[in-house]
XYZ file of N, CA, C and O in Angstrom:
404
model
N 3.661 -5.051 3.885
C 4.663 -3.338 3.549
C 5.219 -3.218 2.571
O 5.145 -3.965 1.787
N 4.473 -2.286 1.909
C 5.329 -1.546 0.488
C 6.248 -0.259 0.477
O 5.636 0.538 1.540
N 6.807 0.206 -0.635
C 7.234 1.255 -0.851
C 6.518 2.127 -1.769
O 6.202 1.356 -2.713
N 5.627 3.024 -1.842
C 5.576 4.263 -2.686
C 6.924 4.174 -3.437
O 7.815 5.772 -3.419
N 6.936 4.301 -4.757
C 8.232 4.477 -5.745
C 7.590 5.635 -6.554
O 8.351 6.233 -7.317
N 6.334 5.919 -6.942
C 5.548 7.377 -7.734
C 4.176 7.498 -7.255
O 3.121 6.709 -6.817
N 3.704 8.852 -7.610
C 2.118 8.763 -7.045
C 2.270 9.959 -5.682
O 3.088 10.168 -5.660
N 1.438 10.073 -5.318
C 0.853 11.201 -3.929
C 1.407 10.082 -2.870
O 0.302 9.522 -2.188
N 2.361 10.640 -2.455
C 2.755 9.974 -0.764
C 2.902 11.286 -0.378
O 3.734 12.144 -0.452
N 1.881 11.978 0.680
C 1.444 13.375 1.363
C 3.074 13.827 2.213
O 2.915 14.576 2.375
N 3.651 12.241 2.947
C 4.607 12.724 3.576
C 6.172 12.549 3.241
O 6.568 12.526 4.240
N 5.971 12.230 2.020
C 7.404 11.818 1.676
C 8.455 12.847 1.462
O 7.661 13.892 0.509
N 9.801 13.021 1.648
C 10.141 13.855 0.983
C 11.654 12.696 -0.041
O 11.555 11.718 0.188
N 12.071 13.771 -0.537
C 12.680 13.397 -2.005
C 13.809 12.319 -1.076
O 15.126 12.447 0.105
N 14.093 11.200 -1.422
C 14.873 10.206 -1.122
C 14.256 9.012 0.270
O 14.913 8.714 0.583
N 13.439 9.327 0.534
C 12.706 9.092 2.127
C 12.063 7.478 1.383
O 11.601 7.561 0.913
N 12.651 6.014 1.851
C 12.231 5.117 1.691
C 10.820 4.041 2.444
O 11.799 4.021 3.704
N 10.459 5.230 3.551
C 9.636 4.434 4.762
C 8.132 3.350 3.972
O 8.037 3.769 3.538
N 8.610 2.646 4.601
C 7.445 1.192 4.162
C 6.088 2.230 4.879
O 6.041 2.340 6.027
N 4.914 1.477 4.087
C 3.795 2.121 4.443
C 2.807 0.358 4.496
O 3.085 -0.651 3.793
N 2.072 0.644 5.528
C 1.074 -0.881 5.871
C 0.127 -0.506 4.145
O -0.803 0.866 4.312
N -0.440 -1.919 3.742
C -1.498 -2.117 3.067
C -2.529 -2.199 4.068
O -2.604 -3.102 4.273
N -4.022 -1.095 3.849
C -5.300 -1.410 4.505
C -6.017 -2.116 3.786
O -6.757 -2.910 4.047
N -6.226 -1.963 2.502
C -7.133 -2.785 1.845
C -6.871 -2.848 0.034
O -5.980 -2.292 -0.367
N -7.201 -4.212 -0.449
C -6.455 -4.560 -2.006
C -7.597 -4.555 -2.588
O -8.465 -5.130 -2.138
N -7.624 -3.474 -3.647
C -8.869 -3.857 -4.556
C -8.996 -4.193 -6.011
O -8.088 -3.391 -6.829
N -8.827 -5.642 -6.331
C -7.692 -6.513 -7.605
C -8.388 -6.363 -8.399
O -8.205 -6.055 -10.018
N -9.664 -6.038 -8.566
C -10.714 -5.749 -10.209
C -9.789 -4.108 -10.373
O -9.928 -4.434 -11.506
N -9.603 -3.229 -9.332
C -9.294 -1.913 -9.931
C -7.837 -1.795 -10.197
O -7.654 -1.118 -10.160
N -6.994 -2.813 -9.935
C -5.800 -2.800 -9.848
C -5.162 -1.545 -8.457
O -4.592 -1.346 -9.245
N -5.917 -1.601 -7.668
C -5.490 -0.665 -6.630
C -5.656 -0.817 -5.298
O -6.017 -2.245 -5.180
N -4.742 -0.504 -4.196
C -4.589 -0.144 -3.096
C -4.563 0.486 -2.314
O -4.778 1.795 -2.644
N -5.444 0.452 -1.332
C -5.400 1.788 -0.321
C -4.394 1.630 1.068
O -4.224 0.339 1.535
N -3.270 2.175 1.048
C -2.368 2.141 2.126
C -1.944 3.578 2.958
O -2.531 4.116 2.596
N -2.147 3.394 4.143
C -2.285 3.683 4.918
C -1.008 5.498 4.941
O 0.448 4.764 4.670
N -1.504 6.453 5.011
C -0.276 7.794 5.115
C -0.322 8.012 3.616
O 0.376 8.565 3.681
N -1.291 7.191 2.763
C -0.545 7.748 1.431
C -2.319 8.237 0.276
O -2.944 7.777 0.730
N -1.554 9.204 -0.315
C -2.981 9.382 -1.397
C -4.180 10.232 -0.637
O -5.164 9.569 -0.724
N -3.893 11.040 0.555
C -4.966 11.386 1.380
C -5.507 12.402 0.655
O -5.212 13.378 0.225
N -6.659 12.483 0.765
C -7.951 13.158 0.363
C -9.072 14.340 1.606
O -9.023 13.271 2.178
N -9.211 15.278 0.991
C -10.062 15.632 1.657
C -11.702 16.109 1.497
O -12.027 16.252 -0.007
N -12.245 14.957 2.334
C -13.940 14.393 1.383
C -14.840 15.209 2.621
O -14.666 15.602 3.836
N -15.945 16.372 2.006
C -16.999 17.345 2.670
C -17.883 15.782 2.787
O -18.548 15.029 1.758
N -18.337 15.902 4.107
C -19.381 15.391 4.896
C -20.900 15.543 5.526
O -20.632 17.034 5.998
N -21.598 15.369 5.112
C -23.013 15.863 5.719
C -22.630 15.662 7.087
O -22.392 14.536 7.600
N -23.953 16.322 7.951
C -24.030 15.922 9.471
C -25.166 14.359 9.244
O -25.771 14.176 9.001
N -24.008 13.569 10.469
C -24.444 12.054 10.822
C -24.802 11.720 12.237
O -24.286 12.262 12.514
N -25.118 10.263 12.223
C -24.877 10.316 13.590
C -23.049 9.691 14.167
O -22.358 10.481 15.101
N -22.168 9.851 12.886
C -20.835 9.637 13.370
C -20.493 11.031 12.909
O -19.306 10.834 13.995
N -20.534 11.978 12.299
C -20.221 13.137 12.150
C -21.170 14.201 12.391
O -22.100 14.520 11.871
N -21.528 14.616 13.713
C -22.926 15.227 13.745
C -22.469 16.786 13.621
O -23.634 17.316 12.857
N -21.315 16.944 13.328
C -21.366 18.674 12.596
C -20.745 18.467 11.089
O -21.181 20.026 10.305
N -20.401 17.134 10.557
C -20.438 17.456 9.324
C -19.379 18.123 9.062
O -17.864 18.141 9.855
N -18.648 18.686 7.728
C -17.239 19.407 7.785
C -16.310 18.526 6.490
O -17.175 18.171 6.015
N -15.290 18.700 6.876
C -14.468 17.843 6.195
C -13.354 16.602 7.022
O -13.360 16.884 7.673
N -13.579 15.702 6.304
C -12.402 14.379 6.715
C -11.536 14.218 5.992
O -11.677 14.390 4.861
N -10.613 13.906 6.579
C -9.309 12.998 5.805
C -9.471 11.873 5.735
O -9.751 11.352 6.778
N -9.057 11.447 4.735
C -9.121 9.433 4.444
C -8.372 9.671 2.895
O -7.961 10.107 2.464
N -7.905 8.015 3.541
C -6.958 7.679 2.235
C -7.609 7.482 0.992
O -8.962 6.418 0.992
N -7.295 7.578 -0.009
C -7.841 7.107 -1.108
C -7.257 5.930 -1.809
O -5.701 5.940 -1.774
N -7.827 5.217 -2.578
C -6.830 4.228 -3.639
C -5.908 5.027 -4.427
O -6.255 5.735 -5.285
N -4.598 3.822 -4.531
C -3.148 4.473 -5.142
C -3.125 2.936 -6.521
O -3.806 1.902 -6.196
N -2.916 3.263 -7.287
C -2.568 2.274 -8.549
C -1.008 1.241 -7.490
O -0.246 1.676 -7.531
N -1.712 -0.108 -8.419
C -0.574 -0.782 -7.358
C 0.586 -0.577 -8.100
O 1.983 -1.266 -7.872
N 0.716 -0.365 -9.449
C 2.255 -0.060 -10.235
C 3.114 1.057 -9.809
O 4.190 1.174 -9.990
N 2.389 1.877 -8.610
C 2.840 2.420 -7.894
C 4.089 2.369 -6.813
O 4.156 2.898 -5.722
N 3.479 1.233 -6.801
C 3.541 0.327 -5.160
C 4.788 -0.971 -5.571
O 5.137 -1.600 -6.444
N 5.755 -0.903 -4.735
C 6.753 -1.947 -4.492
C 7.022 -2.537 -3.630
O 6.564 -2.389 -2.179
N 7.113 -4.008 -3.516
C 6.890 -5.222 -2.069
C 7.951 -4.181 -1.194
O 9.356 -4.434 -2.268
N 8.303 -4.586 0.207
C 9.776 -4.677 0.487
C 9.908 -5.834 1.093
O 9.061 -6.338 1.459
N 11.061 -5.415 0.739
C 12.244 -7.030 1.480
C 11.998 -7.232 2.839
O 12.527 -6.265 2.973
N 11.668 -8.555 3.111
C 11.313 -8.306 4.707
C 12.887 -8.420 5.754
O 13.074 -8.139 6.449
N 14.238 -8.713 4.564
C 15.485 -9.442 5.724
C 16.422 -7.543 5.262
O 16.795 -7.205 6.292
N 16.146 -7.044 3.782
C 17.076 -5.896 3.480
C 16.266 -4.488 4.024
O 16.612 -3.687 4.449
N 14.889 -4.205 4.055
C 13.913 -3.161 4.020
C 13.910 -2.261 2.230
O 13.203 -1.561 2.331
N 14.937 -3.042 1.268
C 14.838 -2.252 0.353
C 13.395 -3.047 -0.500
O 13.025 -3.954 -0.346
N 12.801 -2.208 -1.393
C 12.051 -1.923 -2.596
C 12.423 -3.836 -3.441
O 13.649 -3.709 -3.660
N 11.340 -4.192 -3.400
C 12.167 -5.696 -4.142
C 10.652 -6.565 -5.386
O 10.065 -5.849 -5.007
N 11.466 -7.221 -5.868
C 10.094 -8.067 -6.950
C 10.432 -9.203 -6.724
O 10.719 -9.684 -5.366
N 8.898 -9.868 -6.697
C 8.844 -11.715 -6.350
C 8.621 -12.135 -7.085
O 8.965 -12.101 -8.621
N 8.840 -13.635 -6.544
C 8.986 -15.065 -7.589
C 7.651 -15.744 -6.831
O 7.698 -15.522 -5.855
N 6.627 -16.262 -7.463
C 5.685 -17.154 -7.277
C 6.125 -18.364 -6.990
O 6.432 -19.357 -8.151
N 6.046 -19.592 -5.753
C 6.292 -20.733 -6.154
C 4.874 -21.280 -5.690
O 4.165 -20.874 -4.322
N 4.249 -22.180 -6.104
C 3.030 -23.201 -5.834
C 3.232 -24.270 -5.015
O 4.449 -24.808 -5.680
N 2.874 -24.569 -3.948
C 3.330 -25.971 -2.979
C 1.570 -26.364 -2.797
O 1.204 -26.203 -1.570
N 1.304 -27.503 -3.352
C -0.194 -27.767 -3.743
C -1.072 -26.269 -4.066
O -1.366 -25.668 -5.263
N -2.319 -26.261 -2.937
C -2.828 -24.690 -3.171
C -2.120 -23.658 -2.610
O -3.531 -22.507 -2.922
N -1.167 -23.776 -1.677
C -0.456 -22.607 -1.418
C 0.513 -21.691 -2.432
O 0.743 -22.691 -2.990
N 0.333 -20.700 -2.430
C 1.405 -19.988 -3.115
C 1.999 -18.689 -2.326
O 1.435 -18.896 -0.972
N 3.433 -19.227 -2.570
C 4.263 -18.527 -2.019
C 5.346 -17.385 -2.890
O 5.717 -17.919 -4.189
N 5.029 -16.535 -2.295
C 6.188 -15.113 -2.954
C 7.192 -14.971 -1.800
O 7.883 -15.353 -1.046
N 8.740 -14.887 -2.917
C 9.462 -15.282 -2.621
C 10.427 -14.119 -3.560
O 10.251 -12.959 -4.186
N 10.852 -13.053 -2.478
C 11.486 -11.753 -2.348
C 13.251 -12.051 -3.654
O 13.675 -13.226 -3.682
N 12.828 -11.318 -4.931
C 14.126 -11.518 -5.385
C 15.433 -11.466 -5.516
O 16.783 -11.701 -5.851
N 15.640 -10.379 -4.279
C 17.179 -9.935 -3.576
C 17.357 -10.389 -2.939
O 18.505 -11.227 -3.060
N 16.645 -11.050 -1.988
C 17.256 -12.046 -0.682
C 17.035 -13.539 -0.708
O 17.178 -14.279 -0.086
N 15.744 -13.681 -1.642
C 14.993 -14.891 -1.234
C 14.544 -15.386 -0.053
O 13.813 -16.854 -0.148
N 14.190 -14.228 0.639
C 13.455 -14.753 2.316
C 12.089 -14.653 1.512
O 11.231 -14.336 0.341
N 11.163 -15.413 2.168
C 9.701 -15.937 2.115
C 8.715 -14.312 2.106
O 9.327 -13.702 3.169
N 7.773 -13.951 1.959
C 7.214 -12.731 1.880
C 6.068 -13.054 2.364
O 4.969 -13.737 1.233
N 5.691 -12.688 3.687
C 4.132 -12.885 4.422
C 3.120 -11.921 3.838
O 3.720 -10.143 3.677
């Protein structure tokens, strides 16, 4: 879960801190596709999936610098620290010390 701190959150009202679900991460481009954020209208030709064609609304990638992870304990945006245990990498919230999954 992430919080949009800057950029195009289509349904955000000023002061709203609603976390969103990450659908896909694009590490090479440093972008993420987040549910309900940066919605664009794309025109499509008729196909088997869209027999009429027309306009389709879908999420576009947003830069990861505009996102902040949500602390699982408090629900507030937080930074993380990383701890290595063998081959496993564990992310820990800076605010509460809880493990982020």
